[in-house]
Coordinates of C-alpha atoms in Angstrom, one line a residue:
M1 CA -82.8 27.3 98.8
V2 CA -85.6 29.6 99.9
T3 CA -86.2 30.9 103.4
G4 CA -89.2 32.1 105.4
S5 CA -91.2 31.3 108.6
L6 CA -93.0 28.2 109.8
T7 CA -96.6 29.5 109.6
E8 CA -99.3 28.9 107.2
A9 CA -98.9 32.4 105.8
G10 CA -95.2 31.9 105.7
L11 CA -95.5 28.7 103.7
Q12 CA -97.9 30.3 101.3
A13 CA -95.5 33.3 100.8
L14 CA -92.6 30.9 100.2
A15 CA -94.4 28.6 97.8
G16 CA -96.8 31.0 96.0
A17 CA -100.6 30.5 95.8
R18 CA -100.4 27.7 93.2
S19 CA -97.9 25.4 94.9
F20 CA -99.5 26.1 98.2
E21 CA -102.9 24.9 96.9
R22 CA -101.4 21.9 95.3
G23 CA -99.5 21.1 98.5
L24 CA -102.9 20.8 100.4
G25 CA -103.6 17.7 98.2
Y26 CA -100.4 16.0 99.3
L27 CA -101.0 15.9 103.1
D28 CA -101.9 12.2 103.0
A29 CA -98.7 11.5 100.9
V30 CA -96.3 12.5 103.7
S31 CA -94.7 9.6 105.5
A32 CA -91.6 8.7 107.5
V33 CA -91.5 12.1 109.3
E34 CA -88.4 12.5 111.4
I35 CA -87.9 15.6 113.6
G36 CA -84.5 16.6 114.7
D37 CA -83.0 19.5 116.5
G38 CA -83.4 22.2 113.7
W39 CA -84.6 19.9 110.9
V40 CA -87.5 17.8 109.8
T41 CA -87.2 15.1 107.1
A42 CA -89.9 13.0 105.4
T43 CA -90.8 11.1 102.3
V44 CA -93.6 12.5 100.1
H45 CA -95.1 10.3 97.4
G46 CA -95.9 12.2 94.2
T47 CA -95.1 11.2 90.7
E48 CA -92.1 9.5 92.3
R49 CA -90.9 9.2 95.9
Y50 CA -89.2 12.4 97.0
M51 CA -87.0 13.2 99.9
V52 CA -88.0 16.4 101.6
E53 CA -86.2 18.4 104.3
L54 CA -87.2 21.5 106.3
T55 CA -84.6 23.4 108.3
L56 CA -85.7 25.4 111.3
D57 CA -83.5 27.9 113.1
D58 CA -83.9 29.1 116.7
L59 CA -85.5 32.4 115.5
G60 CA -88.3 30.6 113.7
G61 CA -86.7 30.9 110.2
L62 CA -87.5 28.2 107.7
S63 CA -85.9 26.9 104.6
G64 CA -86.5 23.8 102.6
E65 CA -85.1 21.4 100.0
C66 CA -86.7 18.7 97.9
D67 CA -85.3 16.5 95.3
C68 CA -88.2 16.8 92.9
P69 CA -87.4 18.6 89.6
Y70 CA -89.1 21.8 90.7
G71 CA -87.4 21.7 94.1
R72 CA -84.0 21.1 92.6
E73 CA -84.4 24.5 90.9
G74 CA -84.5 26.1 94.3
N75 CA -88.2 26.5 94.5
F76 CA -90.4 25.8 97.6
C77 CA -92.5 23.1 96.1
K78 CA -95.8 21.5 96.9
H79 CA -94.0 18.6 98.7
L80 CA -92.3 21.1 101.0
V81 CA -95.7 22.7 101.6
A82 CA -97.2 19.3 102.5
L83 CA -94.4 18.6 105.0
G84 CA -94.7 22.1 106.5
L85 CA -98.4 21.8 107.0
T86 CA -97.9 18.4 108.6
V87 CA -95.4 19.9 111.1
L88 CA -97.7 22.8 111.8
A89 CA -100.5 20.3 112.7
Q90 CA -98.3 19.1 115.6
Q91 CA -96.8 22.5 116.3
G92 CA -97.7 22.4 120.0
S93 CA -95.4 19.4 120.6
L94 CA -92.7 20.6 118.2
P95 CA -90.5 22.3 121.0
Q96 CA -90.6 19.1 123.0
Q97 CA -89.8 16.9 120.0
R98 CA -86.8 19.2 119.1
E99 CA -85.6 19.0 122.7
A100 CA -85.9 15.2 122.7
A101 CA -83.9 15.1 119.4
R102 CA -81.2 17.3 121.1
R103 CA -81.0 15.0 124.0
R104 CA -80.7 12.0 121.7
V105 CA -77.7 13.6 120.0
Q106 CA -76.1 14.4 123.4
D107 CA -76.7 10.9 124.6
L108 CA -75.2 9.4 121.5
D109 CA -72.1 11.6 121.8
A110 CA -71.7 10.7 125.5
W111 CA -72.0 7.0 124.6
L112 CA -69.5 7.1 121.8
S113 CA -67.1 9.1 124.0
A114 CA -67.3 6.4 126.7
L115 CA -66.7 3.4 124.3
P116 CA -63.4 1.7 124.6
K117 CA -61.2 2.1 121.5
D118 CA -61.7 -1.5 120.4
E119 CA -65.5 -1.2 120.5
L120 CA -65.4 2.1 118.7
L121 CA -63.2 0.7 116.0
A122 CA -65.5 -2.3 115.6
L123 CA -68.5 0.0 115.3
M124 CA -66.7 2.2 112.7
R125 CA -65.8 -0.9 110.7
E126 CA -69.4 -2.1 110.8
Q127 CA -70.6 1.3 109.4
V128 CA -67.8 1.4 106.7
A129 CA -68.9 -2.1 105.5
E130 CA -72.5 -0.9 105.2
D131 CA -72.1 2.6 103.9
R132 CA -70.1 2.9 100.6
K133 CA -70.1 6.7 100.7
L134 CA -68.7 6.8 104.2
R135 CA -66.1 4.2 103.2
R136 CA -64.9 6.3 100.3
R137 CA -64.7 9.5 102.4
L138 CA -62.6 7.7 105.0
E139 CA -60.4 6.0 102.4
L140 CA -59.7 9.5 101.0
R141 CA -58.8 10.8 104.4
A142 CA -56.6 7.8 105.1
A143 CA -54.7 8.1 101.8
S144 CA -54.2 11.8 102.4
A145 CA -53.0 11.3 105.9
R146 CA -50.3 8.8 104.9
G147 CA -49.2 10.9 101.9
D148 CA -50.5 8.4 99.4
L149 CA -51.1 10.6 96.4
A150 CA -51.7 7.6 94.2
G151 CA -54.4 6.4 96.6
V152 CA -56.0 9.8 96.7
R153 CA -56.1 10.1 92.9
S154 CA -57.5 6.6 92.7
R155 CA -60.3 7.4 95.0
I156 CA -61.0 10.7 93.2
R157 CA -61.2 8.7 89.9
E158 CA -63.8 6.4 91.5
L159 CA -65.8 9.4 92.7
L160 CA -65.9 10.9 89.2
D161 CA -66.7 7.7 87.5
I162 CA -70.3 7.8 86.1
G163 CA -70.5 4.0 85.9
P164 CA -72.5 3.4 89.1
F165 CA -75.1 6.1 88.0
A166 CA -75.2 5.5 84.2
R167 CA -77.9 3.5 82.5
Y168 CA -76.8 2.6 79.0
G169 CA -73.8 4.8 79.4
Y170 CA -75.7 8.0 80.3
V171 CA -76.6 9.5 83.7
E172 CA -80.3 10.4 83.5
Y173 CA -81.8 13.5 85.1
A174 CA -83.1 11.5 88.1
D175 CA -79.5 10.3 89.0
A176 CA -77.6 13.4 88.0
R177 CA -77.9 15.1 91.4
A178 CA -76.5 12.0 93.2
Y179 CA -73.6 11.9 90.8
A180 CA -72.9 15.7 91.3
D181 CA -73.0 15.1 95.1
Q182 CA -70.4 12.3 94.7
A183 CA -68.3 14.5 92.4
G184 CA -68.4 17.2 95.1
Q185 CA -66.8 14.8 97.5
A186 CA -63.8 14.5 95.2
V187 CA -63.4 18.3 95.2
S188 CA -63.7 18.3 99.0
A189 CA -60.9 15.8 99.1
I190 CA -58.7 18.0 97.0
V191 CA -59.4 21.0 99.3
A192 CA -58.5 18.8 102.3
L193 CA -55.3 17.7 100.7
S194 CA -54.3 21.3 100.1
R195 CA -55.1 22.4 103.6
S196 CA -53.3 19.6 105.2
G197 CA -50.0 20.8 103.9
R198 CA -50.0 19.0 100.5
P199 CA -51.0 21.9 98.1
A200 CA -48.7 20.7 95.3
D201 CA -50.3 17.3 95.3
A202 CA -53.7 19.1 95.4
I203 CA -52.8 20.9 92.2
T204 CA -52.0 17.6 90.4
A205 CA -55.3 16.1 91.7
A206 CA -57.3 19.1 90.7
R207 CA -56.0 19.1 87.1
E208 CA -56.7 15.4 86.8
A209 CA -60.2 15.9 88.2
M210 CA -60.9 18.7 85.7
R211 CA -60.1 16.3 82.8
L212 CA -62.2 13.5 84.3
L213 CA -65.2 15.8 85.0
A214 CA -65.0 17.2 81.4
D215 CA -65.0 13.7 80.0
A216 CA -68.0 12.8 82.2
V217 CA -70.2 15.9 81.6
D218 CA -71.2 14.9 78.1
S219 CA -72.7 11.8 79.5
V220 CA -74.7 13.5 82.3
D221 CA -78.1 15.3 82.1
D222 CA -76.9 18.4 83.9
S223 CA -80.2 20.4 83.5
D224 CA -79.9 21.5 87.1
G225 CA -76.4 22.8 86.7
G226 CA -75.0 20.6 89.5
I227 CA -71.9 19.6 87.5
G228 CA -71.3 23.2 86.6
Q229 CA -71.3 24.1 90.3
V230 CA -68.8 21.3 91.0
G231 CA -66.7 22.7 88.2
D232 CA -66.8 26.1 89.9
T233 CA -65.7 24.8 93.3
L234 CA -63.0 22.7 91.6
A235 CA -61.6 25.9 89.9
D236 CA -61.6 27.6 93.4
A237 CA -59.8 24.6 94.8
H238 CA -57.1 24.8 92.1
L239 CA -56.5 28.5 92.7
E240 CA -56.3 28.0 96.5
A241 CA -53.8 25.2 96.0
C242 CA -51.7 27.3 93.7
R243 CA -51.6 30.2 96.1
A244 CA -50.4 27.8 98.8
A245 CA -47.9 25.8 96.8
R246 CA -46.5 28.6 94.6
P247 CA -45.7 26.4 91.6
D248 CA -43.3 27.3 88.8
S249 CA -44.8 30.4 87.3
E250 CA -43.8 29.6 83.7
E251 CA -45.3 26.1 83.9
L252 CA -48.5 27.5 85.5
A253 CA -48.7 30.1 82.7
R254 CA -48.4 27.4 80.1
W255 CA -51.2 25.4 81.8
L256 CA -53.5 28.4 82.1
V257 CA -53.1 29.3 78.4
G258 CA -53.8 25.6 77.5
H259 CA -56.9 25.6 79.7
A260 CA -58.1 28.9 78.2
L261 CA -57.7 27.5 74.7
G262 CA -59.7 24.4 75.6
E263 CA -56.8 22.0 75.8
V264 CA -57.8 20.8 79.3
D265 CA -61.6 20.6 79.7
D266 CA -63.1 22.2 76.6
G267 CA -64.6 25.1 78.6
L268 CA -66.5 23.3 81.3
I269 CA -64.5 24.9 84.1
D270 CA -64.2 28.7 83.9
I271 CA -60.8 29.8 85.0
D272 CA -59.7 33.4 84.5
P273 CA -55.9 33.6 84.1
L274 CA -55.9 37.0 85.6
D275 CA -57.1 35.6 89.0
Y276 CA -53.6 34.0 89.1
E277 CA -51.7 37.2 88.7
D278 CA -50.5 37.2 92.4
V279 CA -49.3 33.6 91.9
L280 CA -47.7 34.1 88.5
G281 CA -45.8 37.3 89.4
A282 CA -44.1 39.4 86.8
R283 CA -42.2 36.6 85.1
G284 CA -45.3 34.3 84.9
M285 CA -47.5 37.1 83.5
S286 CA -44.9 37.9 80.9
T287 CA -44.9 34.2 79.8
L288 CA -48.7 34.2 79.9
R289 CA -48.9 37.2 77.5
E290 CA -46.2 35.8 75.2
L291 CA -48.0 32.5 74.9
A292 CA -51.4 34.2 74.4
I293 CA -49.9 36.3 71.5
E294 CA -48.3 33.3 69.9
A295 CA -51.6 31.3 70.0
W296 CA -53.5 34.3 68.6
R297 CA -51.1 34.8 65.8
G298 CA -51.5 31.2 64.9
N299 CA -55.3 31.4 64.8
R300 CA -56.5 35.0 64.6
R301 CA -60.1 34.0 64.1
G302 CA -60.3 31.4 66.9
W303 CA -62.8 32.4 69.5
A304 CA -60.8 31.2 72.5
E305 CA -57.6 32.8 71.2
K306 CA -59.4 36.2 70.6
S307 CA -61.1 36.1 74.0
L308 CA -57.8 35.4 75.8
M309 CA -56.0 38.1 74.0
E310 CA -58.8 40.6 74.5
R311 CA -59.0 39.9 78.2
L312 CA -55.2 40.3 78.7
A313 CA -55.0 43.4 76.6
K314 CA -57.9 45.1 78.4
A315 CA -56.5 44.2 81.8
G316 CA -53.2 45.8 80.7
G317 CA -54.9 48.9 79.2
D318 CA -53.4 48.0 75.8
V319 CA -56.1 49.5 73.5
D320 CA -54.0 49.0 70.4
T321 CA -53.8 45.2 71.0
V322 CA -57.5 45.1 71.7
I323 CA -58.1 46.8 68.4
A324 CA -55.7 44.5 66.6
V325 CA -57.6 41.5 67.9
Y326 CA -60.9 42.8 66.6
A327 CA -59.5 44.1 63.3
A328 CA -58.1 40.6 62.5
D329 CA -61.7 39.3 62.0
L330 CA -64.0 42.1 60.9
T331 CA -67.6 41.3 60.3
T332 CA -69.2 42.3 57.0
N333 CA -72.1 44.3 58.6
G334 CA -69.9 46.8 60.5
H335 CA -70.5 45.5 64.0
T336 CA -66.8 44.9 64.7
H337 CA -66.0 48.4 63.5
L338 CA -68.5 49.7 66.0
I339 CA -66.8 47.8 68.9
I340 CA -63.4 49.2 67.9
A341 CA -64.9 52.7 67.8
G342 CA -66.2 52.2 71.3
E343 CA -62.9 51.1 72.6
L344 CA -61.2 54.1 71.0
D345 CA -63.8 56.4 72.5
G346 CA -63.1 54.9 75.9
A347 CA -59.4 55.7 75.4
G348 CA -60.1 59.3 74.5
R349 CA -59.2 58.8 70.8
A350 CA -62.4 60.2 69.3
G351 CA -60.8 61.0 65.9
E352 CA -59.7 57.4 65.3
A353 CA -63.1 56.2 66.5
L354 CA -64.8 58.3 63.9
R355 CA -62.6 57.0 61.2
W356 CA -63.3 53.4 62.1
A357 CA -67.0 54.0 62.1
E358 CA -66.8 55.6 58.6
R359 CA -64.7 52.6 57.5
G360 CA -67.4 50.3 58.8
I361 CA -70.0 52.0 56.6
R362 CA -67.7 51.9 53.6
E363 CA -66.8 48.3 54.0
T364 CA -70.3 47.0 54.6
R365 CA -71.2 45.2 51.4
D366 CA -74.9 45.9 51.6
L367 CA -76.3 48.8 53.7
A368 CA -79.5 47.0 54.0
T369 CA -77.7 44.6 56.4
V370 CA -75.6 47.1 58.2
D371 CA -75.6 47.1 62.0
T372 CA -78.0 49.9 62.6
A373 CA -76.2 50.8 65.8
L374 CA -73.2 51.7 63.7
V375 CA -75.3 54.1 61.6
D376 CA -76.8 55.7 64.7
Y377 CA -73.3 56.0 66.2
L378 CA -71.9 57.7 63.1
Y379 CA -74.9 60.0 62.7
D380 CA -74.5 61.1 66.4
R381 CA -70.8 61.9 65.8
Y382 CA -71.6 63.9 62.7
A383 CA -74.4 65.8 64.5
R384 CA -72.1 66.7 67.4
V385 CA -69.6 68.5 65.2
A386 CA -72.3 70.0 62.9
R387 CA -71.4 67.9 59.9
L388 CA -75.1 68.1 58.9
S389 CA -74.7 67.4 55.2
D390 CA -72.8 64.2 56.1
A391 CA -75.5 63.3 58.6
V392 CA -78.2 63.7 56.0
A393 CA -76.2 61.7 53.4
L394 CA -75.8 58.9 55.9
R395 CA -79.5 58.7 56.6
R396 CA -80.4 59.0 53.0
D397 CA -78.1 56.2 51.9
H398 CA -79.4 54.0 54.7
F399 CA -83.1 54.8 53.8
R400 CA -82.5 54.0 50.2
A401 CA -80.9 50.6 51.0
R402 CA -83.5 49.8 53.7
P403 CA -86.7 51.8 53.2
T404 CA -88.7 51.4 56.4
L405 CA -90.9 53.8 58.4
L406 CA -88.0 54.1 60.9
T407 CA -85.4 55.0 58.3
Y408 CA -87.8 57.4 56.7
R409 CA -88.4 59.1 60.1
Q410 CA -84.6 59.2 60.7
L411 CA -84.0 60.8 57.3
R412 CA -86.8 63.4 58.0
A413 CA -85.3 64.3 61.4
A414 CA -81.8 64.7 59.9
A415 CA -83.0 66.7 57.0
R416 CA -85.1 69.0 59.2
A417 CA -82.0 69.6 61.4
A418 CA -80.1 70.6 58.2
D419 CA -83.1 72.6 56.9
C420 CA -83.4 70.6 53.7
W421 CA -86.4 68.4 54.3
P422 CA -88.6 69.5 51.3
A423 CA -85.9 68.5 48.8
E424 CA -85.0 65.3 50.6
R425 CA -88.7 64.4 51.0
E426 CA -89.3 64.7 47.3
G427 CA -86.5 62.4 46.6
A428 CA -87.6 59.9 49.2
L429 CA -91.2 59.9 48.0
T430 CA -90.0 59.5 44.4
L431 CA -88.1 56.4 45.4
L432 CA -91.2 55.0 47.3
R433 CA -93.5 55.8 44.4
A434 CA -91.3 54.0 42.0
D435 CA -91.1 51.0 44.3
A436 CA -94.9 51.1 44.8
E437 CA -95.4 51.1 41.0
R438 CA -93.2 48.0 40.6
H439 CA -94.7 46.0 43.4
R440 CA -98.2 47.4 43.9
Q441 CA -99.9 45.7 46.9
G442 CA -97.7 42.8 48.0
P443 CA -98.4 39.8 50.2
Y444 CA -97.2 41.6 53.3
G445 CA -99.3 44.8 53.1
G446 CA -99.9 47.9 51.1
P447 CA -97.3 50.2 49.5
F448 CA -94.9 51.7 52.0
L449 CA -95.5 55.1 50.3
V450 CA -98.9 55.3 52.0
D451 CA -97.4 54.8 55.4
A452 CA -94.8 57.5 54.8
L453 CA -97.4 60.0 53.7
L454 CA -99.6 59.2 56.6
D455 CA -96.6 59.7 59.0
D456 CA -96.1 63.1 57.3
K457 CA -99.8 63.8 58.1
D458 CA -100.3 64.4 54.4
V459 CA -103.7 62.7 54.3
D460 CA -104.8 63.9 50.8
A461 CA -101.6 62.6 49.2
A462 CA -101.9 59.3 51.1
W463 CA -105.5 58.9 50.0
Q464 CA -104.5 59.5 46.4
A465 CA -101.6 57.0 46.6
A466 CA -103.9 54.4 48.2
T467 CA -106.5 54.9 45.5
A468 CA -104.0 54.7 42.7
L469 CA -101.7 52.0 44.0
G470 CA -103.9 50.1 46.5
A471 CA -103.6 49.8 50.3
D472 CA -104.2 47.2 52.9
D473 CA -107.0 47.2 55.4
R474 CA -104.8 48.7 58.1
Q475 CA -103.8 51.6 55.9
W476 CA -107.4 52.2 54.8
L477 CA -108.5 52.3 58.4
I478 CA -105.9 54.8 59.3
L479 CA -106.8 56.9 56.3
A480 CA -110.5 56.8 57.2
D481 CA -109.8 57.8 60.8
Q482 CA -107.6 60.7 59.7
A483 CA -110.0 61.8 56.8
R484 CA -113.3 61.4 58.6
A485 CA -113.7 65.0 59.6
D486 CA -113.2 66.3 56.1
R487 CA -114.4 63.4 54.0
P488 CA -117.1 61.6 56.0
A489 CA -118.7 60.0 53.0
D490 CA -115.4 58.4 51.8
A491 CA -114.6 57.3 55.3
L492 CA -118.0 55.8 55.7
G493 CA -117.5 53.6 52.7
I494 CA -114.3 52.3 54.1
Y495 CA -115.7 51.6 57.5
L496 CA -118.7 49.7 56.0
R497 CA -116.4 47.6 53.9
L498 CA -114.2 46.7 56.8
A499 CA -117.1 45.9 59.0
E500 CA -118.9 43.5 56.6
P501 CA -116.5 40.5 57.0
L502 CA -116.6 40.9 60.8
T503 CA -120.3 40.4 60.9
Q504 CA -119.7 36.8 59.6
Q505 CA -117.3 36.0 62.4
T506 CA -117.7 35.2 66.1
G507 CA -115.6 35.8 69.2
N508 CA -115.2 38.7 71.7
T509 CA -112.2 40.2 70.0
V510 CA -114.1 40.3 66.7
Y511 CA -117.1 41.9 68.5
E512 CA -114.9 44.6 70.0
R513 CA -113.4 45.4 66.6
L514 CA -116.9 45.5 65.0
V515 CA -118.3 47.8 67.7
S516 CA -115.3 50.1 67.3
L517 CA -116.1 50.4 63.6
L518 CA -119.8 51.0 64.3
L519 CA -118.8 53.9 66.5
S520 CA -116.9 55.4 63.5
I521 CA -119.8 54.7 61.2
R522 CA -122.2 56.5 63.6
D523 CA -119.9 59.5 63.7
C524 CA -119.8 59.6 59.8
H525 CA -123.6 59.5 59.6
R526 CA -123.7 62.3 62.3
R527 CA -121.4 64.5 60.2
L528 CA -123.4 63.7 57.0
G529 CA -126.7 64.5 58.8
T530 CA -128.1 60.9 58.2
P531 CA -128.6 59.5 61.7
D532 CA -131.7 57.7 60.6
E533 CA -129.7 55.6 58.2
F534 CA -127.4 54.5 61.0
A535 CA -130.3 53.6 63.2
A536 CA -131.8 51.5 60.4
H537 CA -128.3 49.8 59.9
V538 CA -128.1 49.0 63.6
L539 CA -131.6 47.7 63.7
A540 CA -131.0 45.3 60.8
L541 CA -127.7 44.2 62.4
R542 CA -129.3 43.4 65.7
A543 CA -132.1 41.4 64.0
V544 CA -129.7 39.3 62.0
H545 CA -127.2 38.7 64.9
K546 CA -129.7 38.4 67.8
R547 CA -128.0 35.2 69.0
K548 CA -124.6 36.9 69.5
R549 CA -125.4 38.1 73.1
N550 CA -121.9 39.4 73.8
L551 CA -122.0 41.5 70.6
L552 CA -125.5 42.9 71.5
R553 CA -124.2 43.7 75.0
L554 CA -121.3 45.7 73.7
M555 CA -123.6 47.5 71.3
E556 CA -126.0 48.4 74.1
E557 CA -123.1 49.7 76.2
Q558 CA -122.4 52.2 73.4
G559 CA -126.0 53.2 73.1
M560 CA -126.7 51.3 69.9

């Protein structure tokens, strides 16, 4: 739900410019407007017929809900804008209409209060016969009042039945909200049961409702998350009932473990066993831990078992158990080792953390696939204690397994810190040169050797490597840019080659790239003392491409 003020500016602020503009086109689609004391409802006909409601408070605040898909996501949609503008059009009479609605409510209440019991009962029976939702709510209240748990559970099963909403056995998006509203009534009944002095019965009803809701959710389009919200309130209702009823702690512990392992609702309803610590007490928590350990030992790689064990161990400050849980299912890329190292660091056990990180590197089958965060972690630990040779060796091994510009830079930084970069650089370039000789220019770009040399600002060596082994257009452009001051003739040849294919293409992005190259070409001619050649080149270019107005405009802006 979104809130704001009932003004045109307020509506625009709530909806945003786009929805506000679209809402202007729906003014004629608003019908059945009903103004109450603090609310306005209407029907707005769009792709379908939507029910729209604005809520007004006494301070002028405004909120709105619409059952269109966009509105269900909590947005102030175009249908709400249309109703808001319709109300604004009659704003002068709005206070009187709200007052009239207030008087109607008061008159109705006075009339109902004055009715004899028989007439009031007759009226209620008439409404119950016509309104199925009202009948179900009252049946739940009646069953609860007379202590009829079987009746309450029967009504709850009806409320959670998807049958009335399902087409071909599935509740479509358009009907999902209505089903979620009805399922919410079941939860309300469970809460009422608990608060009326029947919390033990409420526990039984809540657990049954969890199973029924879990069975239903696979057959409902819950894109809006309505069923998930019902599940959250159902979990709260169960906890409230347990705190009131104080059930057997060992039985509750067994149920909580079963729920956590997916034996109850397969994860639809999120229940944290630790929320029940005050209900379980020392004996129940002991049982909970014993059952969790037993389950984990039976399936050390099970996600639910690991999650439960980890949660309980962390809550109890049991770092060794947390580590044991992770260590039972180590990943092959060192990620789990890194998590363990982090847990040990948090417990002040830095030496053990370092050993786990080193173990992660050793046990990684292929350093090309190692979790790079583990490499960074271990490097940082080596650097802190001045183990510089180990830090360099780590970066060297990672670079050799995974030669990228990043790993090259990391090796360079480590080697410079250890004052051994010249030797390390020669080894790294030898590896890159051999790799370039094997692959030459591949489908994904030029030799990585060229990039490394460019990053070292060794332009001459990069130029030689590009000439001998080839380079892609990106690399040649960088080379030309960096060499232009000292080798303008060589750079000019590159710029002209890169510009030629662009002259055969169209589009503003192409024109911007072409003009950028022309600026570089002009600078080369200036350095070579041949500005007349550039002027002739531009003149010929303008003559051939005179229909490309945007290109000519960009050239004129640069004085060409």
